[in-house]
Amino acid sequence: MTVDAVKNIEDLAAFVAESPVSYLAARTVARRLQAAGFTELVETEAWDPQIATGRHFVVRDGAIIAWAGGAKAQKASGYRVLGAHTDSPSLKVKPSSSITTKGWHQIAVENYGGALLNSFLDRELCVAGRLTILEGGELKDRLVRTGAIARIPQLAPHLDHKRNELVLDKQFNMYPVWGVDPAENDVLGYMAKHVIDGEPVDPESIVGYDLLFADSQPPRRFGADQELFASGRLDNLSSVHAGLTALERYVADNADEHATETVMLAAFDHEELGSESRSGAAGPFLEDILVRLSAARGESTEEYRRSVAASFCLSADAGHLVHPNYQGHHDPTV
């Protein structure tokens, strides 16, 4: 492998490790964009017309849209959009999260986005996501992330009399274990201590949450010549990372100073749920940004429609090579 390829893989590994859930993926992208000279915009505030030709980004929940406006862009100039998604199939913490079974403290979960259940067995799992708190009469969001705190133990072979024929039940077999009596079984109380974007919060102030499990095992290269790479959440952090690094290189070369179009990365959330949420690809996020950029350009409705017509959006997602152990699941003509 070339030196550049190794550096890119190592950067991807670090990016995935920092992004166990969509909220943290958007946060990681935002941090790197700020380091590259991008400025964050807030949707509830007025935007200066200069944003049309600047380097900016907007975070909405677990999604982020960033752009580098071409300095030579005119009215009705097009957009070059790379679309990806920040979320991955996982196990989502239920509203009633704390349960105790025969002395084992567990966390109630549900399947998010068609997760491959057996891939979560016998792994040390962390929890990450967002808490919504009521503080001073205002609702505020706080990001949280724990270390490896839970595990979904496989049934011992001595108790699995059918041996390798056990079918996992999403309702009863997938609750992670995270403690035993006499430890206190208070999931939200524990999460309140693991805020990563501020001070710990009062558990009583929590009025809502969106928390998911993720494998805490770090990505790594392997193989005889270290030419293979293993990681969770490559669907679709691999595409988000590709779009991010491309945008970083684009502005490092000052390519936007000579461009007549706007280059944009749109990393949406909720791909695994159908994308019709306010931060999903089929939701209003991208259109909201384009309409405001159009206003900053001073475009008429006619010119905005021409801008859209002169644009393209490439949907980037992970694909599948032929699996050597399951060749029958692939197109035989490929």
Short mmCIF file of C-alpha atoms in Angstrom, two decimals:
data_model
loop_
_atom_site.label_atom_id
_atom_site.label_comp_id
_atom_site.label_asym_id
_atom_site.label_seq_id
_atom_site.Cartn_x
_atom_site.Cartn_y
_atom_site.Cartn_z
CA MET A 1 0.00 0.00 0.00
CA THR A 2 1.15 3.53 -0.72
CA VAL A 3 1.95 5.97 2.08
CA ASP A 4 -1.07 8.10 1.10
CA ALA A 5 -3.37 5.08 1.20
CA VAL A 6 -2.16 4.11 4.68
CA LYS A 7 -2.62 7.67 5.93
CA ASN A 8 -6.13 7.78 4.52
CA ILE A 9 -7.08 4.46 6.14
CA GLU A 10 -5.66 5.55 9.47
CA ASP A 11 -7.58 8.81 9.20
CA LEU A 12 -10.76 6.89 8.40
CA ALA A 13 -10.15 4.65 11.43
CA ALA A 14 -9.80 7.67 13.71
CA PHE A 15 -12.91 9.28 12.18
CA VAL A 16 -15.03 6.16 12.77
CA ALA A 17 -13.75 5.79 16.33
CA GLU A 18 -14.81 9.38 17.07
CA SER A 19 -18.26 8.84 15.52
CA PRO A 20 -20.16 6.03 17.27
CA VAL A 21 -23.54 7.62 16.44
CA SER A 22 -24.84 10.24 14.00
CA TYR A 23 -24.73 13.13 16.48
CA LEU A 24 -21.04 12.58 17.16
CA ALA A 25 -20.31 12.01 13.46
CA ALA A 26 -21.78 15.44 12.67
CA ARG A 27 -19.77 16.89 15.57
CA THR A 28 -16.55 15.33 14.25
CA VAL A 29 -17.16 16.67 10.74
CA ALA A 30 -17.89 20.12 12.17
CA ARG A 31 -14.70 20.14 14.23
CA ARG A 32 -12.57 19.26 11.22
CA LEU A 33 -14.29 21.79 8.99
CA GLN A 34 -13.67 24.54 11.53
CA ALA A 35 -9.99 23.57 11.50
CA ALA A 36 -10.10 23.95 7.70
CA GLY A 37 -11.48 27.47 7.91
CA PHE A 38 -15.24 26.84 7.73
CA THR A 39 -17.67 28.84 9.87
CA GLU A 40 -20.76 27.37 11.51
CA LEU A 41 -24.10 29.04 10.81
CA VAL A 42 -27.16 28.80 13.06
CA GLU A 43 -30.48 28.26 11.32
CA THR A 44 -32.47 30.45 13.71
CA GLU A 45 -30.23 33.47 13.02
CA ALA A 46 -30.07 35.83 10.04
CA TRP A 47 -27.38 34.98 7.48
CA ASP A 48 -25.11 37.52 5.84
CA PRO A 49 -25.35 37.56 2.00
CA GLN A 50 -21.61 36.84 1.88
CA ILE A 51 -22.31 33.21 2.87
CA ALA A 52 -23.06 32.43 -0.79
CA THR A 53 -19.37 32.62 -1.66
CA GLY A 54 -17.88 31.57 1.67
CA ARG A 55 -17.00 28.36 3.52
CA HIS A 56 -19.75 27.45 5.95
CA PHE A 57 -21.67 24.57 7.49
CA VAL A 58 -24.93 23.94 9.34
CA VAL A 59 -25.59 21.15 11.84
CA ARG A 60 -29.14 19.90 12.26
CA ASP A 61 -29.43 17.10 14.83
CA GLY A 62 -27.20 14.29 13.54
CA ALA A 63 -26.84 15.77 10.05
CA ILE A 64 -24.48 18.38 8.62
CA ILE A 65 -24.39 20.30 5.35
CA ALA A 66 -21.20 22.17 4.40
CA TRP A 67 -20.31 24.19 1.32
CA ALA A 68 -17.55 26.15 -0.32
CA GLY A 69 -19.16 28.81 -2.51
CA GLY A 70 -17.28 29.50 -5.72
CA ALA A 71 -15.91 33.05 -5.69
CA LYS A 72 -16.90 33.44 -9.35
CA ALA A 73 -20.37 31.97 -8.96
CA GLN A 74 -23.19 34.05 -10.44
CA LYS A 75 -26.95 33.93 -10.15
CA ALA A 76 -28.34 30.62 -11.44
CA SER A 77 -24.95 28.91 -10.90
CA GLY A 78 -25.24 25.23 -10.03
CA TYR A 79 -24.35 23.18 -6.98
CA ARG A 80 -22.13 20.09 -6.87
CA VAL A 81 -23.50 18.01 -3.99
CA LEU A 82 -22.15 14.80 -2.46
CA GLY A 83 -24.83 13.12 -0.34
CA ALA A 84 -24.09 10.53 2.36
CA HIS A 85 -25.53 9.52 5.74
CA THR A 86 -24.15 9.63 9.26
CA ASP A 87 -26.25 6.91 10.94
CA SER A 88 -25.74 3.15 10.95
CA PRO A 89 -27.86 0.14 11.98
CA SER A 90 -27.70 -0.19 15.74
CA LEU A 91 -29.54 -0.89 18.98
CA LYS A 92 -31.52 2.06 20.33
CA VAL A 93 -32.25 2.62 24.02
CA LYS A 94 -35.98 2.40 24.72
CA PRO A 95 -37.98 5.06 26.63
CA SER A 96 -38.21 2.76 29.66
CA SER A 97 -34.54 1.86 29.67
CA SER A 98 -33.67 0.35 33.06
CA ILE A 99 -34.71 -3.24 33.78
CA THR A 100 -33.52 -5.96 36.17
CA THR A 101 -33.77 -9.68 35.37
CA LYS A 102 -32.81 -12.29 37.97
CA GLY A 103 -30.40 -9.82 39.54
CA TRP A 104 -28.84 -8.75 36.23
CA HIS A 105 -29.13 -5.05 35.42
CA GLN A 106 -29.93 -4.57 31.76
CA ILE A 107 -30.77 -1.78 29.32
CA ALA A 108 -33.90 -2.18 27.20
CA VAL A 109 -33.24 -1.66 23.49
CA GLU A 110 -34.94 -1.91 20.13
CA ASN A 111 -33.51 -2.63 16.70
CA TYR A 112 -32.58 0.55 14.82
CA GLY A 113 -32.36 0.31 11.05
CA GLY A 114 -32.28 -3.45 10.66
CA ALA A 115 -29.13 -4.12 12.67
CA LEU A 116 -27.44 -7.49 12.17
CA LEU A 117 -28.20 -8.77 15.66
CA ASN A 118 -25.49 -11.40 16.01
CA SER A 119 -22.83 -8.79 15.27
CA PHE A 120 -23.59 -7.21 18.66
CA LEU A 121 -23.10 -10.40 20.67
CA ASP A 122 -20.10 -10.82 23.00
CA ARG A 123 -18.72 -7.36 22.32
CA GLU A 124 -18.03 -4.54 24.73
CA LEU A 125 -20.55 -1.85 23.88
CA CYS A 126 -20.59 1.88 24.56
CA VAL A 127 -23.59 4.21 24.55
CA ALA A 128 -23.67 7.59 22.80
CA GLY A 129 -26.22 10.12 21.65
CA ARG A 130 -28.12 13.17 22.83
CA LEU A 131 -29.86 14.23 26.03
CA THR A 132 -32.47 16.98 26.00
CA ILE A 133 -32.62 18.86 29.28
CA LEU A 134 -34.81 21.61 30.72
CA GLU A 135 -32.56 24.24 32.27
CA GLY A 136 -33.59 27.73 33.31
CA GLY A 137 -36.90 27.30 31.52
CA GLU A 138 -35.14 26.47 28.22
CA LEU A 139 -34.66 23.21 26.36
CA LYS A 140 -31.02 22.42 25.63
CA ASP A 141 -29.26 19.49 23.97
CA ARG A 142 -26.18 17.77 25.37
CA LEU A 143 -24.08 15.09 23.68
CA VAL A 144 -23.02 12.07 25.70
CA ARG A 145 -20.68 9.16 25.25
CA THR A 146 -19.65 6.39 27.63
CA GLY A 147 -16.81 3.94 27.58
CA ALA A 148 -17.39 0.21 27.20
CA ILE A 149 -20.16 -0.39 29.76
CA ALA A 150 -22.32 -3.24 28.46
CA ARG A 151 -22.30 -6.62 26.73
CA ILE A 152 -24.91 -8.89 25.17
CA PRO A 153 -23.70 -12.37 26.16
CA GLN A 154 -24.15 -15.27 23.79
CA LEU A 155 -25.92 -18.34 25.17
CA ALA A 156 -23.40 -20.93 26.34
CA PRO A 157 -23.15 -24.00 24.05
CA HIS A 158 -24.10 -26.25 27.00
CA LEU A 159 -27.53 -24.57 27.03
CA ASP A 160 -27.95 -24.34 23.27
CA HIS A 161 -29.04 -27.90 22.55
CA LYS A 162 -29.68 -27.22 18.84
CA ARG A 163 -26.15 -25.86 18.46
CA ASN A 164 -25.84 -23.00 15.97
CA GLU A 165 -29.54 -23.01 15.16
CA LEU A 166 -30.58 -20.51 17.81
CA VAL A 167 -32.68 -17.65 16.39
CA LEU A 168 -32.25 -14.34 18.21
CA ASP A 169 -35.42 -12.67 19.42
CA LYS A 170 -35.20 -8.87 19.20
CA GLN A 171 -37.53 -8.46 22.17
CA PHE A 172 -35.97 -10.90 24.66
CA ASN A 173 -32.42 -11.85 23.64
CA MET A 174 -30.80 -8.50 22.86
CA TYR A 175 -30.88 -6.57 26.13
CA PRO A 176 -27.30 -5.64 27.10
CA VAL A 177 -26.07 -6.47 30.60
CA TRP A 178 -24.35 -3.63 32.45
CA GLY A 179 -24.39 -4.54 36.13
CA VAL A 180 -25.59 -6.78 38.96
CA ASP A 181 -27.10 -6.24 42.39
CA PRO A 182 -26.54 -4.27 44.55
CA ALA A 183 -25.38 -1.67 41.98
CA GLU A 184 -27.83 1.11 41.23
CA ASN A 185 -29.65 0.48 37.94
CA ASP A 186 -30.21 4.04 36.70
CA VAL A 187 -29.31 4.45 33.04
CA LEU A 188 -30.13 8.15 32.76
CA GLY A 189 -28.33 8.95 35.99
CA TYR A 190 -25.23 7.32 34.52
CA MET A 191 -25.57 9.12 31.19
CA ALA A 192 -25.96 12.47 32.94
CA LYS A 193 -22.37 12.08 34.17
CA HIS A 194 -20.95 11.47 30.69
CA VAL A 195 -21.72 14.71 28.85
CA ILE A 196 -18.94 15.49 26.36
CA ASP A 197 -19.88 19.03 25.34
CA GLY A 198 -20.22 20.60 28.78
CA GLU A 199 -20.58 19.88 32.46
CA PRO A 200 -22.50 16.88 33.82
CA VAL A 201 -26.22 17.54 34.08
CA ASP A 202 -28.84 16.93 36.73
CA PRO A 203 -30.64 13.67 35.87
CA GLU A 204 -33.90 15.28 36.98
CA SER A 205 -33.49 17.88 34.22
CA ILE A 206 -33.54 15.26 31.45
CA VAL A 207 -36.82 15.43 29.52
CA GLY A 208 -35.83 13.36 26.49
CA TYR A 209 -33.00 11.38 24.95
CA ASP A 210 -31.83 9.64 21.81
CA LEU A 211 -29.21 7.05 22.77
CA LEU A 212 -27.75 4.16 20.80
CA PHE A 213 -25.24 1.39 21.37
CA ALA A 214 -22.05 1.01 19.38
CA ASP A 215 -19.20 -1.47 19.36
CA SER A 216 -16.30 0.02 21.31
CA GLN A 217 -13.70 -2.11 19.49
CA PRO A 218 -11.49 0.26 17.49
CA PRO A 219 -11.08 -0.14 13.72
CA ARG A 220 -7.89 -1.80 12.57
CA ARG A 221 -5.96 -3.10 9.59
CA PHE A 222 -5.28 -6.81 9.29
CA GLY A 223 -4.11 -9.47 6.84
CA ALA A 224 -0.75 -10.89 5.86
CA ASP A 225 0.34 -7.54 4.48
CA GLN A 226 -2.08 -5.42 6.52
CA GLU A 227 -3.97 -4.73 3.31
CA LEU A 228 -7.44 -5.36 4.79
CA PHE A 229 -9.45 -3.05 7.04
CA ALA A 230 -12.14 -3.97 9.58
CA SER A 231 -14.50 -1.52 11.22
CA GLY A 232 -18.07 -1.06 12.26
CA ARG A 233 -20.30 1.68 10.84
CA LEU A 234 -18.60 1.85 7.44
CA ASP A 235 -22.18 2.06 6.14
CA ASN A 236 -21.98 4.97 5.81
CA LEU A 237 -19.18 6.74 7.62
CA SER A 238 -16.85 5.65 4.83
CA SER A 239 -18.69 7.95 2.40
CA VAL A 240 -19.00 10.77 4.93
CA HIS A 241 -15.24 10.59 5.49
CA ALA A 242 -14.56 10.55 1.75
CA GLY A 243 -16.70 13.64 1.25
CA LEU A 244 -15.11 15.41 4.20
CA THR A 245 -11.53 14.78 3.08
CA ALA A 246 -12.39 15.79 -0.49
CA LEU A 247 -13.84 19.08 0.78
CA GLU A 248 -10.81 19.66 3.00
CA ARG A 249 -8.47 19.16 0.04
CA TYR A 250 -10.63 21.32 -2.19
CA VAL A 251 -10.34 24.36 0.06
CA ALA A 252 -6.68 23.62 0.90
CA ASP A 253 -5.99 24.06 -2.82
CA ASN A 254 -8.10 27.26 -2.81
CA ALA A 255 -10.07 25.77 -5.67
CA ASP A 256 -13.18 27.67 -4.59
CA GLU A 257 -11.46 30.97 -5.39
CA HIS A 258 -11.65 30.14 -9.10
CA ALA A 259 -14.90 28.14 -9.19
CA THR A 260 -18.16 29.17 -10.79
CA GLU A 261 -20.18 26.57 -8.84
CA THR A 262 -20.71 25.76 -5.17
CA VAL A 263 -19.27 22.49 -3.84
CA MET A 264 -21.34 20.92 -1.07
CA LEU A 265 -21.23 17.96 1.32
CA ALA A 266 -24.65 16.88 2.62
CA ALA A 267 -24.33 14.22 5.33
CA PHE A 268 -27.88 13.32 6.33
CA ASP A 269 -29.25 11.36 9.27
CA HIS A 270 -31.89 8.62 9.47
CA GLU A 271 -31.05 6.81 6.23
CA GLU A 272 -31.78 3.59 8.09
CA LEU A 273 -35.32 4.75 8.91
CA GLY A 274 -36.44 6.01 5.53
CA SER A 275 -34.88 9.51 5.51
CA GLU A 276 -38.14 11.44 5.84
CA SER A 277 -37.21 13.16 9.11
CA ARG A 278 -36.26 16.82 9.37
CA SER A 279 -32.58 15.86 9.09
CA GLY A 280 -33.00 13.05 6.54
CA ALA A 281 -32.23 13.04 2.84
CA ALA A 282 -35.93 12.98 1.94
CA GLY A 283 -36.66 15.76 4.43
CA PRO A 284 -36.42 19.54 4.05
CA PHE A 285 -32.80 20.09 5.19
CA LEU A 286 -31.07 20.40 1.81
CA GLU A 287 -33.87 22.46 0.29
CA ASP A 288 -33.84 24.82 3.28
CA ILE A 289 -30.13 25.45 2.78
CA LEU A 290 -30.43 25.94 -0.99
CA VAL A 291 -33.33 28.38 -0.61
CA ARG A 292 -31.34 30.49 1.85
CA LEU A 293 -28.24 30.42 -0.36
CA SER A 294 -30.42 31.48 -3.25
CA ALA A 295 -31.70 34.41 -1.20
CA ALA A 296 -28.11 35.34 -0.32
CA ARG A 297 -27.31 35.40 -4.04
CA GLY A 298 -30.28 37.67 -4.65
CA GLU A 299 -31.85 35.18 -7.04
CA SER A 300 -35.41 35.37 -8.26
CA THR A 301 -37.60 32.26 -8.13
CA GLU A 302 -36.80 31.72 -11.81
CA GLU A 303 -33.05 31.95 -11.15
CA TYR A 304 -33.29 29.59 -8.18
CA ARG A 305 -35.01 26.98 -10.35
CA ARG A 306 -32.29 27.40 -12.94
CA SER A 307 -29.65 26.90 -10.22
CA VAL A 308 -31.28 23.64 -9.19
CA ALA A 309 -31.57 22.53 -12.81
CA ALA A 310 -27.85 23.21 -13.31
CA SER A 311 -26.92 21.14 -10.24
CA PHE A 312 -26.29 17.48 -9.50
CA CYS A 313 -26.28 15.39 -6.34
CA LEU A 314 -24.20 12.23 -6.14
CA SER A 315 -25.53 9.73 -3.61
CA ALA A 316 -22.53 8.02 -2.01
CA ASP A 317 -23.06 4.88 0.05
CA ALA A 318 -21.19 1.70 0.88
CA GLY A 319 -21.31 -1.22 -1.56
CA HIS A 320 -20.59 -4.92 -1.25
CA LEU A 321 -17.85 -6.99 -2.83
CA VAL A 322 -18.44 -10.69 -3.44
CA HIS A 323 -18.43 -12.53 -0.10
CA PRO A 324 -16.28 -15.66 -0.55
CA ASN A 325 -18.42 -17.67 1.89
CA TYR A 326 -21.78 -16.55 0.48
CA GLN A 327 -21.24 -16.33 -3.27
CA GLY A 328 -24.84 -17.28 -3.94
CA HIS A 329 -26.04 -13.97 -2.51
CA HIS A 330 -24.38 -11.99 -5.31
CA ASP A 331 -25.14 -11.44 -8.97
CA PRO A 332 -23.46 -14.38 -10.76
CA THR A 333 -22.69 -12.25 -13.83
CA VAL A 334 -20.54 -9.75 -11.94
#
